Coordinates of C-alpha atoms and ligand atoms in Angstrom, one line a residue:
X1 CA 76.7 102.0 123.2
X2 CA 79.8 102.3 125.6
X3 CA 82.6 102.8 123.6
X4 CA 85.3 99.7 124.7
X5 CA 88.1 101.5 125.8
X6 CA 91.0 99.0 124.4
X7 CA 91.0 97.3 120.2
X8 CA 92.8 94.3 119.8
X9 CA 95.5 94.9 117.4
X10 CA 96.8 90.8 117.5
X11 CA 98.0 88.2 118.7
X12 CA 101.9 87.0 119.5
X13 CA 103.3 84.0 120.9
X14 CA 106.6 86.3 121.5
X15 CA 105.1 87.9 124.8
X16 CA 104.2 85.5 127.0
X17 CA 103.5 87.2 130.5
X18 CA 100.0 88.5 131.3
X19 CA 100.6 92.3 131.1
X20 CA 96.8 92.6 133.6
X21 CA 97.4 90.2 136.2
X22 CA 101.3 89.2 135.6
X23 CA 100.5 85.7 134.7
X24 CA 103.3 84.0 132.9
X25 CA 103.8 80.9 130.5
X26 CA 100.9 82.2 128.3
X27 CA 101.0 80.2 125.1
X28 CA 100.2 83.1 123.5
X29 CA 99.0 87.3 123.9
X30 CA 96.4 89.4 122.9
X31 CA 98.3 93.1 122.1
X32 CA 95.5 95.8 123.2
X33 CA 95.6 99.2 122.2
X34 CA 94.4 102.0 123.9
X35 CA 91.6 104.2 122.7
X36 CA 90.6 107.5 124.0
X37 CA 87.0 108.7 124.9
X38 CA 85.8 109.4 120.6
X39 CA 87.3 105.6 120.0
X40 CA 90.8 106.2 118.8
X41 CA 94.0 105.0 119.0
X42 CA 95.4 106.5 121.8
X43 CA 98.8 106.0 121.8
X44 CA 101.9 104.5 120.2
X45 CA 103.7 100.8 120.2
X46 CA 105.2 101.1 124.0
X47 CA 101.4 102.0 125.2
X48 CA 100.5 98.2 123.9
X49 CA 99.3 95.8 126.4
X50 CA 100.1 92.4 126.0
X51 CA 97.0 89.9 128.1
X52 CA 96.7 87.1 128.0
X53 CA 93.2 85.6 126.5
X54 CA 91.1 85.8 129.9
X55 CA 92.0 89.1 130.9
X56 CA 91.7 90.1 127.8
X57 CA 88.1 89.2 127.9
X58 CA 87.1 90.9 131.0
X59 CA 88.7 93.6 130.2
X60 CA 86.7 94.3 127.0
X61 CA 83.8 92.7 128.3
X62 CA 83.6 89.5 125.8
X63 CA 83.4 86.4 125.6
X64 CA 86.8 84.0 125.4
X65 CA 85.6 83.5 121.9
X66 CA 85.1 86.9 120.9
X67 CA 88.7 88.2 121.9
X68 CA 90.0 85.2 119.8
X69 CA 88.3 85.6 116.8
X70 CA 88.9 89.4 117.0
X71 CA 92.7 88.7 117.9
X72 CA 93.2 86.7 114.9
X73 CA 91.0 88.9 113.0
X74 CA 93.1 91.0 113.7
X75 CA 96.7 89.4 113.0
X76 CA 94.9 88.4 109.5
X77 CA 95.0 91.7 108.9
X78 CA 98.2 92.3 109.8
X79 CA 99.8 89.9 107.8
X80 CA 98.1 90.8 104.8
X81 CA 100.3 94.5 105.3
X82 CA 102.8 92.6 105.7
X83 CA 102.0 90.8 102.6
X84 CA 101.8 93.5 100.2
X85 CA 104.6 95.6 102.0
X86 CA 107.4 92.0 101.3
X87 CA 105.8 93.1 97.4
X88 CA 106.2 96.4 97.2
X89 CA 109.9 96.4 98.5
X90 CA 110.3 93.4 96.0
X91 CA 109.2 95.8 93.6
X92 CA 110.5 99.1 94.6
X93 CA 113.3 99.1 96.2
X94 CA 115.2 98.0 93.2
X95 CA 114.2 100.7 91.4
X96 CA 114.7 103.1 93.9
X97 CA 117.9 104.3 93.0
X98 CA 117.6 104.6 89.7
X99 CA 116.9 107.4 86.8
X100 CA 113.2 108.4 86.9
X101 CA 112.3 107.5 84.2
X102 CA 113.4 104.2 84.7
X103 CA 110.9 104.7 88.4
X104 CA 108.9 106.1 86.2
X105 CA 108.2 103.0 83.6
X106 CA 107.5 100.1 86.5
X107 CA 105.8 102.8 88.3
X108 CA 103.1 103.6 85.8
X109 CA 102.7 99.8 84.7
X110 CA 102.3 98.5 87.2
X111 CA 99.4 101.3 87.8
X112 CA 99.0 102.4 83.9
X113 CA 95.5 104.2 85.6
X114 CA 98.0 107.3 86.9
X115 CA 100.1 107.7 83.9
X116 CA 98.8 111.2 83.5
X117 CA 97.1 112.3 86.1
X118 CA 99.8 113.9 87.9
X119 CA 100.7 111.1 90.9
X120 CA 104.6 111.2 90.1
X121 CA 106.6 108.2 90.7
X122 CA 109.2 109.6 92.2
X123 CA 107.5 110.5 95.3
X124 CA 104.7 107.1 95.2
X125 CA 107.7 105.2 95.1
X126 CA 109.4 106.9 98.2
X127 CA 106.1 107.3 100.0
X128 CA 105.2 103.4 99.1
X129 CA 108.7 102.0 99.9
X130 CA 108.8 104.1 103.3
X131 CA 105.1 102.6 104.8
X132 CA 106.0 98.8 103.5
X133 CA 109.5 99.7 105.7
X134 CA 107.4 101.2 108.1
X135 CA 104.9 98.1 108.2
X136 CA 107.3 95.0 108.3
X137 CA 109.9 97.0 110.9
X138 CA 106.2 97.5 113.2
X139 CA 107.0 94.9 116.5
X140 CA 103.1 94.6 117.7
X141 CA 102.9 91.7 117.3
X142 CA 106.6 89.9 117.0
X143 CA 110.6 91.2 115.8
X144 CA 110.5 93.4 112.7
X145 CA 110.6 91.2 109.4
X146 CA 112.9 91.4 107.2
X147 CA 112.7 94.3 103.8
X148 CA 116.1 94.6 102.9
X149 CA 117.5 93.8 99.2
X150 CA 119.9 91.7 100.8
X151 CA 116.9 90.0 102.8
X152 CA 115.4 88.8 98.9
X153 CA 114.9 85.3 97.8
X154 CA 116.2 84.0 95.2
X155 CA 113.1 82.2 92.4
X156 CA 112.1 80.4 89.7
X157 CA 109.3 82.2 87.8
X158 CA 108.6 79.6 85.1
X159 CA 106.0 80.7 81.7
X160 CA 103.8 79.6 79.9
X161 CA 104.4 80.1 75.8
X162 CA 101.5 82.9 76.4
X163 CA 103.2 84.8 79.9
X164 CA 101.4 83.2 82.5
X165 CA 103.2 82.3 84.8
X166 CA 103.2 78.0 85.6
X167 CA 105.5 77.7 88.5
X168 CA 107.6 79.6 91.0
X169 CA 110.4 77.6 93.0
X170 CA 111.6 79.3 96.5
X171 CA 116.0 77.7 95.0
X172 CA 118.0 76.4 97.4
X173 CA 120.6 78.1 99.0
X174 CA 123.2 75.4 98.0
X175 CA 124.4 76.2 94.7
X176 CA 124.7 72.6 93.4
X177 CA 121.6 71.7 94.3
X178 CA 120.4 75.3 92.5
X179 CA 121.8 74.0 89.0
X180 CA 120.0 71.4 89.3
X181 CA 116.6 72.9 89.5
X182 CA 117.5 75.5 87.7
X183 CA 118.5 72.7 84.5
X184 CA 114.5 70.8 85.8
X185 CA 112.9 73.9 85.5
X186 CA 114.6 74.6 81.9
X187 CA 113.0 71.6 80.9
X188 CA 110.2 71.9 82.6
X189 CA 109.8 75.0 80.4
X190 CA 111.6 73.6 77.0
X191 CA 107.9 71.0 77.3
X192 CA 105.6 73.8 77.8
X193 CA 107.2 75.3 74.6
X194 CA 107.7 78.3 78.6
X195 CA 110.4 80.2 79.4
X196 CA 112.4 80.5 83.1
X197 CA 113.4 83.3 84.5
X198 CA 115.4 84.2 87.9
X199 CA 114.1 86.8 90.5
X200 CA 114.5 87.8 93.8
X201 CA 111.7 89.0 96.7
X202 CA 111.4 88.3 100.3
X203 CA 108.6 86.0 99.6
X204 CA 107.1 83.4 96.5
X205 CA 103.7 86.6 95.7
X206 CA 106.2 88.8 95.5
X207 CA 108.5 87.2 93.4
X208 CA 105.3 86.4 91.3
X209 CA 105.2 90.3 90.9
X210 CA 109.0 90.5 89.7
X211 CA 108.1 88.4 87.3
X212 CA 105.8 90.1 85.6
X213 CA 107.1 93.7 86.2
X214 CA 111.0 92.3 84.9
X215 CA 111.0 93.4 81.6
X216 CA 110.1 96.6 82.6
X217 CA 113.6 97.6 83.8
X218 CA 115.6 94.0 83.4
X219 CA 119.1 95.2 84.5
X220 CA 117.6 96.6 87.6
X221 CA 115.6 93.4 88.9
X222 CA 119.1 91.4 87.5
X223 CA 120.9 94.0 90.3
X224 CA 118.8 92.6 92.8
X225 CA 118.8 88.7 92.5
X226 CA 122.4 89.2 91.9
X227 CA 122.8 91.1 95.4
X228 CA 122.5 88.2 97.4
X229 CA 124.4 86.6 99.2
X230 CA 124.7 83.3 98.2
X231 CA 125.0 84.9 94.4
X232 CA 128.2 87.2 95.1
X233 CA 130.3 84.8 95.1
X234 CA 129.9 83.4 92.3
Ligands
ZN1 ZN1 95.7 87.9 133.3

C-alpha cells in the first residue's frame, strides 16, 4: 500500500488561502502535515500546509468527501484534547504553587489508583500542566486558546443533597446580574435541599470537575476564583 505523503491535522477558517494553488477567499482550509517515508510526521508547526479541500483531495488522491470527513474527525480529536487540557489546567493550576501536601491531596484524590505506585504528584501535576499549556498554545488550526488562571470564568454549581451536580451556570460578568443569579440559585438549591458552590474554570465541563474536587483544597480553588478580574474590585 502506498504511504500517503501528508497527514490531515484538522480544519481551520483562520487560513483562507490555498497553499497549493494560491486561491483566496476560501471558507476554510485543511491543515496538512508532511510525512516521511515511514509515515511519521516530518516537520514542526512551520511545516504545516493549508490547502483548500479540492487541492487536498488531489494531493492525497482522495475524494472530496473523504478529505472533509478526515479533516472533521481530526479536528474533533483536537477539540477533545483542548477540552482535556482545559480540565487539567482548571484542576491543577490553582495548586501549582501550593505545598506538596495540598498538591498530593488533589492529585491522588482524583487518581486514587496511583497513590502507592511511586508516581509523584508534584511531577505529574507539572507534567500535566506543561502538556495542557502546550496543547492550548498550539496554533495549527486556529489562534491559541486561553490557558491562564486569569482566563478562568466563574461558574455557579448547584449540588443535590447527595452531592451530585444538578446545574452548572456561567456567572455573568455584570455584578448585579451575578448577584441575581446567585440568589435564584440559592433558592433553587434550598428547594432540593442541596447546596451552591462558586468555582472558577476554563469552561463548564472543567467547572464540574473543579466542583467535585473543591473540597480537597478549598482555599486554593477559592483563591483561583478570586483572581478573576471581575472579583478584584469586590
Ligand atoms: Zn488550491
